[in-house]
């Protein structure tokens, strides 16, 4: 939760637990955050009427329904699933809602999300590496006369070299073509826009010459081209301020949700150009939007930023996204032995791909490591600071493919695991993306095995999203509903029944849902989930093994990507997706790829470091390592065949089994 | 005269002089080459009938006219001006034709043209600097497999680096965009086209990748963009052979004959783009023509050269021509203090100016020194070999502007003299370019002062061209018709008379001409001529003075440009255009600018040397050096106020005056 945002305190009785939440948070969500189970099968539709609570102090918004009489309402009775916090409030969970003898409410594990680590732009200044890839220098040139008749270009370069200590070169006719007028329009007072060399002994490149002094206006863009979402940020390179941010869906989605189907589309005639154009158009639109947003800011002397004032753009994307954007044939990425056209990409003029910016604007695309460890991961390694950390770190970005990087500032090793789409709701009977009505959190009453479903937006359930799936499997396993193989234990319960795909647990009955069927999780779903998490864990173990290390050697785990922000790390350890470590070691870096991209806009030293990181990286092709298969076979259990790797889980299971 | 071409011997009696000439040479031209005067006022029209000779052995083509009776014709009488050599022939010049008592024919100074020095391409090989700016390397890449899954680009660069010892970089998306298909089309057998770095520690740049092996096909172009004429040459960079040459008028001529009027035109809206396009179109046309010519050669496996196979083009032109071609505003070149946009020009993709070649083709324009010492001169210094000569050399290119370079391989100094258009026929009453009918050679009978006019193409005279003007002034001065100030001495002669522009000498009477007036040279013409040659000589003296040297220190004089090939060096010394030196010291290098351009195509070391030459060059602005004015005042005499600089002329004049 961002600092500075208003929060209210919710106090739960009889457990006497306090929790701070943002205005508008549902009471059900607040309860689960506090580690309290409330029966809530319908997930917020207000249909089941099981989640009744009593407001003892303060008020909540909503919470009334036909299941609550006028009299009950007046004495503070509400349905938690349709109540929202709007001030400090004290709430009692009655025995019938928690269904546990003793009336203290059933305590469940508190959700444990990773600490968010945000890279501080100020750090770049502190470290003395704040040096944007483009700099603007204001110059008053001596006027030419008979004794000093240097050519215009030579005059400018000479002044840049002697007075400003910048050894510059001009490498395009375009700059030469405008230099003569630019020098004379404001009587030899000009602003030179220079591309700063990546290598320290390199030359500066003259990108532009403008009449007059414009040093304070230097802008850059950073983009993360995700398979699903495109994020952009407009940056004032002088102050480091973000002037605007924006995002949109990647319109290639219409041609396939995953990279493989897009590669197949790109193989059609004109398919590649079309894939590229779709993203370029979106980027142009986002740039427009961001320029508009920035124009409403007051700091910039009220002169809107012109597209021509943007001279630098950094782009991070996975290998396929980068190939499609740069119109590089991705065909061989999808076929063994998985060969991309290139893993490095030259800086190029934006016009080459059709971005509507200054024609001197230089675009830099993050290099990839391989077909499946892309520029987004390299950017994430930069953005998370892993590349300069002393700590032995596991970096992990979970999506359809999970990318794993292990190492520190001295060495790096990586691998891509084909996890499959389970974490994005794919291959799961009632799996969906994290849209409204998706079950994203869950608990069960250990006595009654009755569920508490928390849905996105507090809407009636329509399916299960990735983070929900993880918690559901972990919870069912923790409470002995599932055995170590992911099979249902023989328990007599109205919610446990045999379905078309083996045994299943009914999360919500049809009449509680916004869909025309019961929402269930079955053994096939659980098997698919275990394959996905097993591939990732086996990947981690294999890379560790290849570099001669063990889980206990890890000093830090960094989660990146959207999934990293929602994942309950205790559940992840319970099911064996993440290795069992002290949760304090786990950080979440948000969109590390975008962070890496904008870091490149603020510090040229980072660009140098990127080259170093790529050079340093050892990439493992898991399918080529025999040990991977063994690791995988051992990992498709809950949490693993080797319980010694998960001592805490083993201990909790023991307690449960003894009960 | 080129070796290998057929020649015939003409023997002249009574002088008993032999001369070898090419088939078709006129007898008049042969006589003057042999140093023999034949009265020939009409210059080849056959009108005056004064040039009668007798063929004693062999035959000539033509020579008969109404002035010669049938009987005379049968006894061998011919008019020299309309007779052409078609076999070995013996000719007698009768007394009445030479009009000198004694009948030996009047001997005149033999024309002394500079030795032609042609740069030998083989020298580059001998010196080990044969290294074209583009090289093609045939590569059989290892096929990717599971153990070796390097990206396509990395695979190629790795092979180039390890097996071929070329450290390469890819700096454009265009190459990356084609690499994947190119590698697979011929099963990983490819030809890489590399731009060779100019600096020894630089990286090679990958320009193109073609499927299959094409190392033997590597072509380049060199162009000299002259104010008047555009010359091109198509070169096989593997063998060094010139596959084709072609030239055409510079179509900018229609918008002004000199650079100033073209700059003025370029200042109009769209004028600059139009000036550029005119030349680009001509270049594209010449390229077409040359490719056609080359296609008719058999050496290239009968596969015509495609435009896409040309990856390098070198261009030399003066500062204004280069500015116009590259669309750099030339406005300030024509106004004091004469500031060009730039004196160096980045290598650029040919598409930037609209040349229709491979889009990876890189163009290099020769750097200039200043507004009036251009890339053509720098190219001439390279092409003539002056830049690596130990000899202290005076390099001089005479046109509307004369450029002077003095120095050797250790140092270089230059200046531009505004000579005016006298040498191109401008500012001279009957001055014309060296077209058919232009009087280009001349002598007078010392007794009778009767003229012998030799015209271009042996046609009736229509005017005087630059080389003729030089010989006319020198001859009239040598024979005492003109005094040292260029004024006519008081001589009673039907051809010497007072005209509208002072005294004049009638070279040809109206009825002998193809124009409707007498052709004369008058005192104003001579004054203009003296200003032109005076500016050049004063320039030479001033630069010598600035570097602390004297004429006697010069060890070599190199003449460049069209004028250099026609100039009679004895006449040039007689009038004080060139310093008086041993004629053996004087070389003519032809189109040194074009030579310099194609040298760049064959040797990258030359490109490095060019940078060195430009750096080494000290440029003097003559109008800013007070001594120049004094030198100029002393130089606008025949040959000079200081006769000690021209001892041989002084001695000949003494002899004449004593007579």
PDB file of N, CA and C in Angstrom, chain B residues 86-158:
ATOM      1  N   UNK B  86      47.263  10.128 -92.886  1.00  0.00           N
ATOM      2  CA  UNK B  86      46.666   8.797 -92.921  1.00  0.00           C
ATOM      3  C   UNK B  86      47.719   7.726 -93.190  1.00  0.00           C
ATOM      4  N   UNK B  87      48.972   8.117 -93.323  1.00  0.00           N
ATOM      5  CA  UNK B  87      50.095   7.189 -93.419  1.00  0.00           C
ATOM      6  C   UNK B  87      51.374   8.007 -93.207  1.00  0.00           C
ATOM      7  N   UNK B  88      52.530   7.342 -93.207  1.00  0.00           N
ATOM      8  CA  UNK B  88      53.788   8.092 -93.113  1.00  0.00           C
ATOM      9  C   UNK B  88      53.880   9.013 -94.328  1.00  0.00           C
ATOM     10  N   UNK B  89      54.329  10.229 -94.054  1.00  0.00           N
ATOM     11  CA  UNK B  89      54.291  11.198 -95.152  1.00  0.00           C
ATOM     12  C   UNK B  89      55.454  12.185 -95.006  1.00  0.00           C
ATOM     13  N   UNK B  90      55.980  12.650 -96.160  1.00  0.00           N
ATOM     14  CA  UNK B  90      57.023  13.679 -96.143  1.00  0.00           C
ATOM     15  C   UNK B  90      56.445  14.933 -96.794  1.00  0.00           C
ATOM     16  N   UNK B  91      56.622  16.044 -96.097  1.00  0.00           N
ATOM     17  CA  UNK B  91      55.959  17.286 -96.494  1.00  0.00           C
ATOM     18  C   UNK B  91      56.993  18.393 -96.584  1.00  0.00           C
ATOM     19  N   UNK B  92      56.887  19.219 -97.604  1.00  0.00           N
ATOM     20  CA  UNK B  92      57.777  20.378 -97.710  1.00  0.00           C
ATOM     21  C   UNK B  92      56.965  21.634 -97.460  1.00  0.00           C
ATOM     22  N   UNK B  93      57.513  22.491 -96.584  1.00  0.00           N
ATOM     23  CA  UNK B  93      56.865  23.783 -96.359  1.00  0.00           C
ATOM     24  C   UNK B  93      57.542  24.810 -97.262  1.00  0.00           C
ATOM     25  N   UNK B  94      56.859  25.327 -98.268  1.00  0.00           N
ATOM     26  CA  UNK B  94      57.517  26.258 -99.193  1.00  0.00           C
ATOM     27  C   UNK B  94      57.750  27.602 -98.524  1.00  0.00           C
ATOM     28  N   UNK B  95      58.667  28.327 -99.114  1.00  0.00           N
ATOM     29  CA  UNK B  95      59.065  29.608 -98.514  1.00  0.00           C
ATOM     30  C   UNK B  95      57.872  30.531 -98.303  1.00  0.00           C
ATOM     31  N   UNK B  96      56.974  30.581 -99.313  1.00  0.00           N
ATOM     32  CA  UNK B  96      55.854  31.520 -99.202  1.00  0.00           C
ATOM     33  C   UNK B  96      54.906  31.178 -98.033  1.00  0.00           C
ATOM     34  N   UNK B  97      54.931  29.896 -97.635  1.00  0.00           N
ATOM     35  CA  UNK B  97      54.070  29.523 -96.511  1.00  0.00           C
ATOM     36  C   UNK B  97      54.696  29.898 -95.176  1.00  0.00           C
ATOM     37  N   UNK B  98      55.997  29.775 -95.113  1.00  0.00           N
ATOM     38  CA  UNK B  98      56.641  30.121 -93.851  1.00  0.00           C
ATOM     39  C   UNK B  98      57.057  31.584 -93.862  1.00  0.00           C
ATOM     40  N   UNK B  99      57.139  32.122 -95.100  1.00  0.00           N
ATOM     41  CA  UNK B  99      57.481  33.540 -95.278  1.00  0.00           C
ATOM     42  C   UNK B  99      58.789  33.932 -94.596  1.00  0.00           C
ATOM     43  N   UNK B 100      59.699  33.018 -94.460  1.00  0.00           N
ATOM     44  CA  UNK B 100      60.985  33.424 -93.899  1.00  0.00           C
ATOM     45  C   UNK B 100      62.036  33.223 -94.969  1.00  0.00           C
ATOM     46  N   UNK B 101      62.883  34.179 -95.048  1.00  0.00           N
ATOM     47  CA  UNK B 101      63.973  34.081 -96.004  1.00  0.00           C
ATOM     48  C   UNK B 101      64.810  32.852 -95.673  1.00  0.00           C
ATOM     49  N   UNK B 102      65.275  32.143 -96.721  1.00  0.00           N
ATOM     50  CA  UNK B 102      66.136  30.980 -96.464  1.00  0.00           C
ATOM     51  C   UNK B 102      65.386  29.679 -96.641  1.00  0.00           C
ATOM     52  N   UNK B 103      64.068  29.780 -96.539  1.00  0.00           N
ATOM     53  CA  UNK B 103      63.234  28.634 -96.892  1.00  0.00           C
ATOM     54  C   UNK B 103      63.309  27.428 -95.993  1.00  0.00           C
ATOM     55  N   UNK B 104      63.876  27.578 -94.807  1.00  0.00           N
ATOM     56  CA  UNK B 104      63.950  26.411 -93.923  1.00  0.00           C
ATOM     57  C   UNK B 104      62.674  26.205 -93.103  1.00  0.00           C
ATOM     58  N   UNK B 105      61.675  27.050 -93.327  1.00  0.00           N
ATOM     59  CA  UNK B 105      60.498  27.015 -92.431  1.00  0.00           C
ATOM     60  C   UNK B 105      60.842  27.783 -91.176  1.00  0.00           C
ATOM     61  N   UNK B 106      59.908  28.497 -90.640  1.00  0.00           N
ATOM     62  CA  UNK B 106      60.198  29.274 -89.441  1.00  0.00           C
ATOM     63  C   UNK B 106      60.025  28.397 -88.213  1.00  0.00           C
ATOM     64  N   UNK B 107      61.110  28.230 -87.511  1.00  0.00           N
ATOM     65  CA  UNK B 107      60.996  27.389 -86.320  1.00  0.00           C
ATOM     66  C   UNK B 107      60.414  28.179 -85.163  1.00  0.00           C
ATOM     67  N   UNK B 108      59.510  27.545 -84.457  1.00  0.00           N
ATOM     68  CA  UNK B 108      58.885  28.151 -83.277  1.00  0.00           C
ATOM     69  C   UNK B 108      59.128  27.228 -82.101  1.00  0.00           C
ATOM     70  N   UNK B 109      58.908  27.708 -80.908  1.00  0.00           N
ATOM     71  CA  UNK B 109      59.158  26.806 -79.785  1.00  0.00           C
ATOM     72  C   UNK B 109      58.222  25.601 -79.870  1.00  0.00           C
ATOM     73  N   UNK B 110      58.792  24.433 -79.626  1.00  0.00           N
ATOM     74  CA  UNK B 110      57.957  23.222 -79.600  1.00  0.00           C
ATOM     75  C   UNK B 110      57.071  23.288 -78.360  1.00  0.00           C
ATOM     76  N   UNK B 111      55.791  22.941 -78.541  1.00  0.00           N
ATOM     77  CA  UNK B 111      54.878  22.947 -77.392  1.00  0.00           C
ATOM     78  C   UNK B 111      55.340  21.939 -76.352  1.00  0.00           C
ATOM     79  N   UNK B 112      55.260  22.368 -75.175  1.00  0.00           N
ATOM     80  CA  UNK B 112      55.823  21.586 -74.096  1.00  0.00           C
ATOM     81  C   UNK B 112      54.742  21.287 -73.074  1.00  0.00           C
ATOM     82  N   UNK B 113      54.095  20.168 -73.289  1.00  0.00           N
ATOM     83  CA  UNK B 113      53.036  19.834 -72.327  1.00  0.00           C
ATOM     84  C   UNK B 113      53.618  18.994 -71.201  1.00  0.00           C
ATOM     85  N   UNK B 114      52.977  19.099 -70.058  1.00  0.00           N
ATOM     86  CA  UNK B 114      53.512  18.411 -68.884  1.00  0.00           C
ATOM     87  C   UNK B 114      53.414  16.906 -69.079  1.00  0.00           C
ATOM     88  N   UNK B 115      54.392  16.201 -68.557  1.00  0.00           N
ATOM     89  CA  UNK B 115      54.367  14.751 -68.549  1.00  0.00           C
ATOM     90  C   UNK B 115      53.148  14.259 -67.796  1.00  0.00           C
ATOM     91  N   UNK B 116      52.465  13.299 -68.368  1.00  0.00           N
ATOM     92  CA  UNK B 116      51.311  12.798 -67.647  1.00  0.00           C
ATOM     93  C   UNK B 116      51.726  11.725 -66.660  1.00  0.00           C
ATOM     94  N   UNK B 117      51.273  11.903 -65.457  1.00  0.00           N
ATOM     95  CA  UNK B 117      51.560  10.923 -64.425  1.00  0.00           C
ATOM     96  C   UNK B 117      50.253  10.215 -64.097  1.00  0.00           C
ATOM     97  N   UNK B 118      50.217   8.903 -64.342  1.00  0.00           N
ATOM     98  CA  UNK B 118      49.004   8.155 -64.026  1.00  0.00           C
ATOM     99  C   UNK B 118      49.292   7.233 -62.858  1.00  0.00           C
ATOM    100  N   UNK B 119      48.456   7.363 -61.862  1.00  0.00           N
ATOM    101  CA  UNK B 119      48.653   6.523 -60.686  1.00  0.00           C
ATOM    102  C   UNK B 119      48.387   5.071 -61.056  1.00  0.00           C
ATOM    103  N   UNK B 120      49.287   4.216 -60.676  1.00  0.00           N
ATOM    104  CA  UNK B 120      49.186   2.792 -61.018  1.00  0.00           C
ATOM    105  C   UNK B 120      48.503   2.062 -59.873  1.00  0.00           C
ATOM    106  N   UNK B 121      47.365   1.417 -60.210  1.00  0.00           N
ATOM    107  CA  UNK B 121      46.620   0.710 -59.169  1.00  0.00           C
ATOM    108  C   UNK B 121      47.466  -0.394 -58.537  1.00  0.00           C
ATOM    109  N   UNK B 122      48.381  -0.925 -59.359  1.00  0.00           N
ATOM    110  CA  UNK B 122      49.256  -1.979 -58.851  1.00  0.00           C
ATOM    111  C   UNK B 122      50.093  -1.525 -57.657  1.00  0.00           C
ATOM    112  N   UNK B 123      50.375  -0.225 -57.634  1.00  0.00           N
ATOM    113  CA  UNK B 123      51.194   0.299 -56.526  1.00  0.00           C
ATOM    114  C   UNK B 123      50.557   0.014 -55.169  1.00  0.00           C
ATOM    115  N   UNK B 124      49.215   0.114 -55.150  1.00  0.00           N
ATOM    116  CA  UNK B 124      48.513  -0.132 -53.893  1.00  0.00           C
ATOM    117  C   UNK B 124      48.786  -1.552 -53.399  1.00  0.00           C
ATOM    118  N   UNK B 125      48.801  -2.485 -54.364  1.00  0.00           N
ATOM    119  CA  UNK B 125      49.060  -3.878 -53.995  1.00  0.00           C
ATOM    120  C   UNK B 125      50.486  -4.030 -53.505  1.00  0.00           C
ATOM    121  N   UNK B 126      51.391  -3.380 -54.267  1.00  0.00           N
ATOM    122  CA  UNK B 126      52.800  -3.499 -53.908  1.00  0.00           C
ATOM    123  C   UNK B 126      53.039  -2.980 -52.497  1.00  0.00           C
ATOM    124  N   UNK B 127      52.338  -1.895 -52.166  1.00  0.00           N
ATOM    125  CA  UNK B 127      52.546  -1.281 -50.848  1.00  0.00           C
ATOM    126  C   UNK B 127      51.762  -1.981 -49.754  1.00  0.00           C
ATOM    127  N   UNK B 128      50.977  -2.980 -50.167  1.00  0.00           N
ATOM    128  CA  UNK B 128      50.211  -3.717 -49.157  1.00  0.00           C
ATOM    129  C   UNK B 128      49.056  -2.934 -48.586  1.00  0.00           C
ATOM    130  N   UNK B 129      48.586  -1.933 -49.307  1.00  0.00           N
ATOM    131  CA  UNK B 129      47.450  -1.153 -48.790  1.00  0.00           C
ATOM    132  C   UNK B 129      46.190  -1.370 -49.635  1.00  0.00           C
ATOM    133  N   UNK B 130      46.210  -2.434 -50.450  1.00  0.00           N
ATOM    134  CA  UNK B 130      45.010  -2.760 -51.223  1.00  0.00           C
ATOM    135  C   UNK B 130      43.981  -3.359 -50.274  1.00  0.00           C
ATOM    136  N   UNK B 131      43.095  -2.561 -49.833  1.00  0.00           N
ATOM    137  CA  UNK B 131      42.073  -3.041 -48.905  1.00  0.00           C
ATOM    138  C   UNK B 131      40.827  -2.195 -49.125  1.00  0.00           C
ATOM    139  N   UNK B 132      39.970  -2.648 -50.032  1.00  0.00           N
ATOM    140  CA  UNK B 132      38.770  -1.867 -50.324  1.00  0.00           C
ATOM    141  C   UNK B 132      37.949  -1.614 -49.054  1.00  0.00           C
ATOM    142  N   UNK B 133      37.173  -0.561 -49.055  1.00  0.00           N
ATOM    143  CA  UNK B 133      36.393  -0.211 -47.858  1.00  0.00           C
ATOM    144  C   UNK B 133      35.295  -1.223 -47.556  1.00  0.00           C
ATOM    145  N   UNK B 134      35.033  -2.074 -48.537  1.00  0.00           N
ATOM    146  CA  UNK B 134      34.021  -3.110 -48.328  1.00  0.00           C
ATOM    147  C   UNK B 134      34.660  -4.437 -48.673  1.00  0.00           C
ATOM    148  N   UNK B 135      34.512  -5.425 -47.806  1.00  0.00           N
ATOM    149  CA  UNK B 135      35.015  -6.738 -48.189  1.00  0.00           C
ATOM    150  C   UNK B 135      33.909  -7.772 -48.046  1.00  0.00           C
ATOM    151  N   UNK B 136      34.039  -8.803 -48.866  1.00  0.00           N
ATOM    152  CA  UNK B 136      33.049  -9.878 -48.827  1.00  0.00           C
ATOM    153  C   UNK B 136      33.741 -11.135 -48.330  1.00  0.00           C
ATOM    154  N   UNK B 137      33.092 -11.775 -47.393  1.00  0.00           N
ATOM    155  CA  UNK B 137      33.690 -12.974 -46.809  1.00  0.00           C
ATOM    156  C   UNK B 137      32.704 -14.132 -46.910  1.00  0.00           C
ATOM    157  N   UNK B 138      33.165 -15.223 -47.502  1.00  0.00           N
ATOM    158  CA  UNK B 138      32.319 -16.410 -47.645  1.00  0.00           C
ATOM    159  C   UNK B 138      32.459 -17.274 -46.402  1.00  0.00           C
ATOM    160  N   UNK B 139      31.355 -17.683 -45.885  1.00  0.00           N
ATOM    161  CA  UNK B 139      31.358 -18.390 -44.610  1.00  0.00           C
ATOM    162  C   UNK B 139      30.446 -19.614 -44.672  1.00  0.00           C
ATOM    163  N   UNK B 140      30.948 -20.738 -44.167  1.00  0.00           N
ATOM    164  CA  UNK B 140      30.074 -21.882 -43.924  1.00  0.00           C
ATOM    165  C   UNK B 140      29.889 -21.966 -42.416  1.00  0.00           C
ATOM    166  N   UNK B 141      28.716 -21.592 -41.969  1.00  0.00           N
ATOM    167  CA  UNK B 141      28.473 -21.562 -40.530  1.00  0.00           C
ATOM    168  C   UNK B 141      28.118 -22.961 -40.037  1.00  0.00           C
ATOM    169  N   UNK B 142      28.490 -23.273 -38.800  1.00  0.00           N
ATOM    170  CA  UNK B 142      27.975 -24.521 -38.217  1.00  0.00           C
ATOM    171  C   UNK B 142      26.457 -24.382 -38.039  1.00  0.00           C
ATOM    172  N   UNK B 143      25.733 -25.448 -38.333  1.00  0.00           N
ATOM    173  CA  UNK B 143      24.277 -25.417 -38.147  1.00  0.00           C
ATOM    174  C   UNK B 143      23.952 -25.422 -36.655  1.00  0.00           C
ATOM    175  N   UNK B 144      22.939 -24.699 -36.264  1.00  0.00           N
ATOM    176  CA  UNK B 144      22.579 -24.704 -34.843  1.00  0.00           C
ATOM    177  C   UNK B 144      22.027 -26.066 -34.434  1.00  0.00           C
ATOM    178  N   UNK B 145      22.291 -26.465 -33.224  1.00  0.00           N
ATOM    179  CA  UNK B 145      21.638 -27.652 -32.680  1.00  0.00           C
ATOM    180  C   UNK B 145      21.440 -27.435 -31.189  1.00  0.00           C
ATOM    181  N   UNK B 146      20.980 -28.444 -30.506  1.00  0.00           N
ATOM    182  CA  UNK B 146      20.628 -28.257 -29.101  1.00  0.00           C
ATOM    183  C   UNK B 146      21.821 -27.851 -28.251  1.00  0.00           C
ATOM    184  N   UNK B 147      23.013 -28.328 -28.660  1.00  0.00           N
ATOM    185  CA  UNK B 147      24.204 -27.969 -27.883  1.00  0.00           C
ATOM    186  C   UNK B 147      24.729 -26.596 -28.285  1.00  0.00           C
ATOM    187  N   UNK B 148      24.332 -26.111 -29.444  1.00  0.00           N
ATOM    188  CA  UNK B 148      24.893 -24.861 -29.965  1.00  0.00           C
ATOM    189  C   UNK B 148      23.723 -24.022 -30.483  1.00  0.00           C
ATOM    190  N   UNK B 149      23.063 -23.344 -29.543  1.00  0.00           N
ATOM    191  CA  UNK B 149      21.883 -22.599 -29.961  1.00  0.00           C
ATOM    192  C   UNK B 149      22.084 -21.085 -29.907  1.00  0.00           C
ATOM    193  N   UNK B 150      23.277 -20.660 -30.314  1.00  0.00           N
ATOM    194  CA  UNK B 150      23.532 -19.222 -30.482  1.00  0.00           C
ATOM    195  C   UNK B 150      22.502 -18.622 -31.441  1.00  0.00           C
ATOM    196  N   UNK B 151      22.168 -17.375 -31.229  1.00  0.00           N
ATOM    197  CA  UNK B 151      21.268 -16.666 -32.141  1.00  0.00           C
ATOM    198  C   UNK B 151      21.945 -16.510 -33.504  1.00  0.00           C
ATOM    199  N   UNK B 152      21.136 -16.282 -34.530  1.00  0.00           N
ATOM    200  CA  UNK B 152      21.670 -16.162 -35.890  1.00  0.00           C
ATOM    201  C   UNK B 152      22.775 -15.106 -35.975  1.00  0.00           C
ATOM    202  N   UNK B 153      22.480 -13.928 -35.436  1.00  0.00           N
ATOM    203  CA  UNK B 153      23.438 -12.825 -35.541  1.00  0.00           C
ATOM    204  C   UNK B 153      24.709 -13.158 -34.771  1.00  0.00           C
ATOM    205  N   UNK B 154      24.538 -13.682 -33.566  1.00  0.00           N
ATOM    206  CA  UNK B 154      25.694 -14.037 -32.755  1.00  0.00           C
ATOM    207  C   UNK B 154      26.529 -15.126 -33.415  1.00  0.00           C
ATOM    208  N   UNK B 155      25.857 -16.076 -34.037  1.00  0.00           N
ATOM    209  CA  UNK B 155      26.534 -17.169 -34.736  1.00  0.00           C
ATOM    210  C   UNK B 155      27.435 -16.621 -35.839  1.00  0.00           C
ATOM    211  N   UNK B 156      26.886 -15.696 -36.598  1.00  0.00           N
ATOM    212  CA  UNK B 156      27.644 -15.117 -37.711  1.00  0.00           C
ATOM    213  C   UNK B 156      28.819 -14.282 -37.189  1.00  0.00           C
ATOM    214  N   UNK B 157      28.550 -13.437 -36.196  1.00  0.00           N
ATOM    215  CA  UNK B 157      29.617 -12.582 -35.664  1.00  0.00           C
ATOM    216  C   UNK B 157      30.709 -13.424 -35.002  1.00  0.00           C
ATOM    217  N   UNK B 158      30.292 -14.482 -34.340  1.00  0.00           N
ATOM    218  CA  UNK B 158      31.267 -15.345 -33.681  1.00  0.00           C
ATOM    219  C   UNK B 158      32.196 -15.980 -34.703  1.00  0.00           C
TER     220      UNK B 158
END
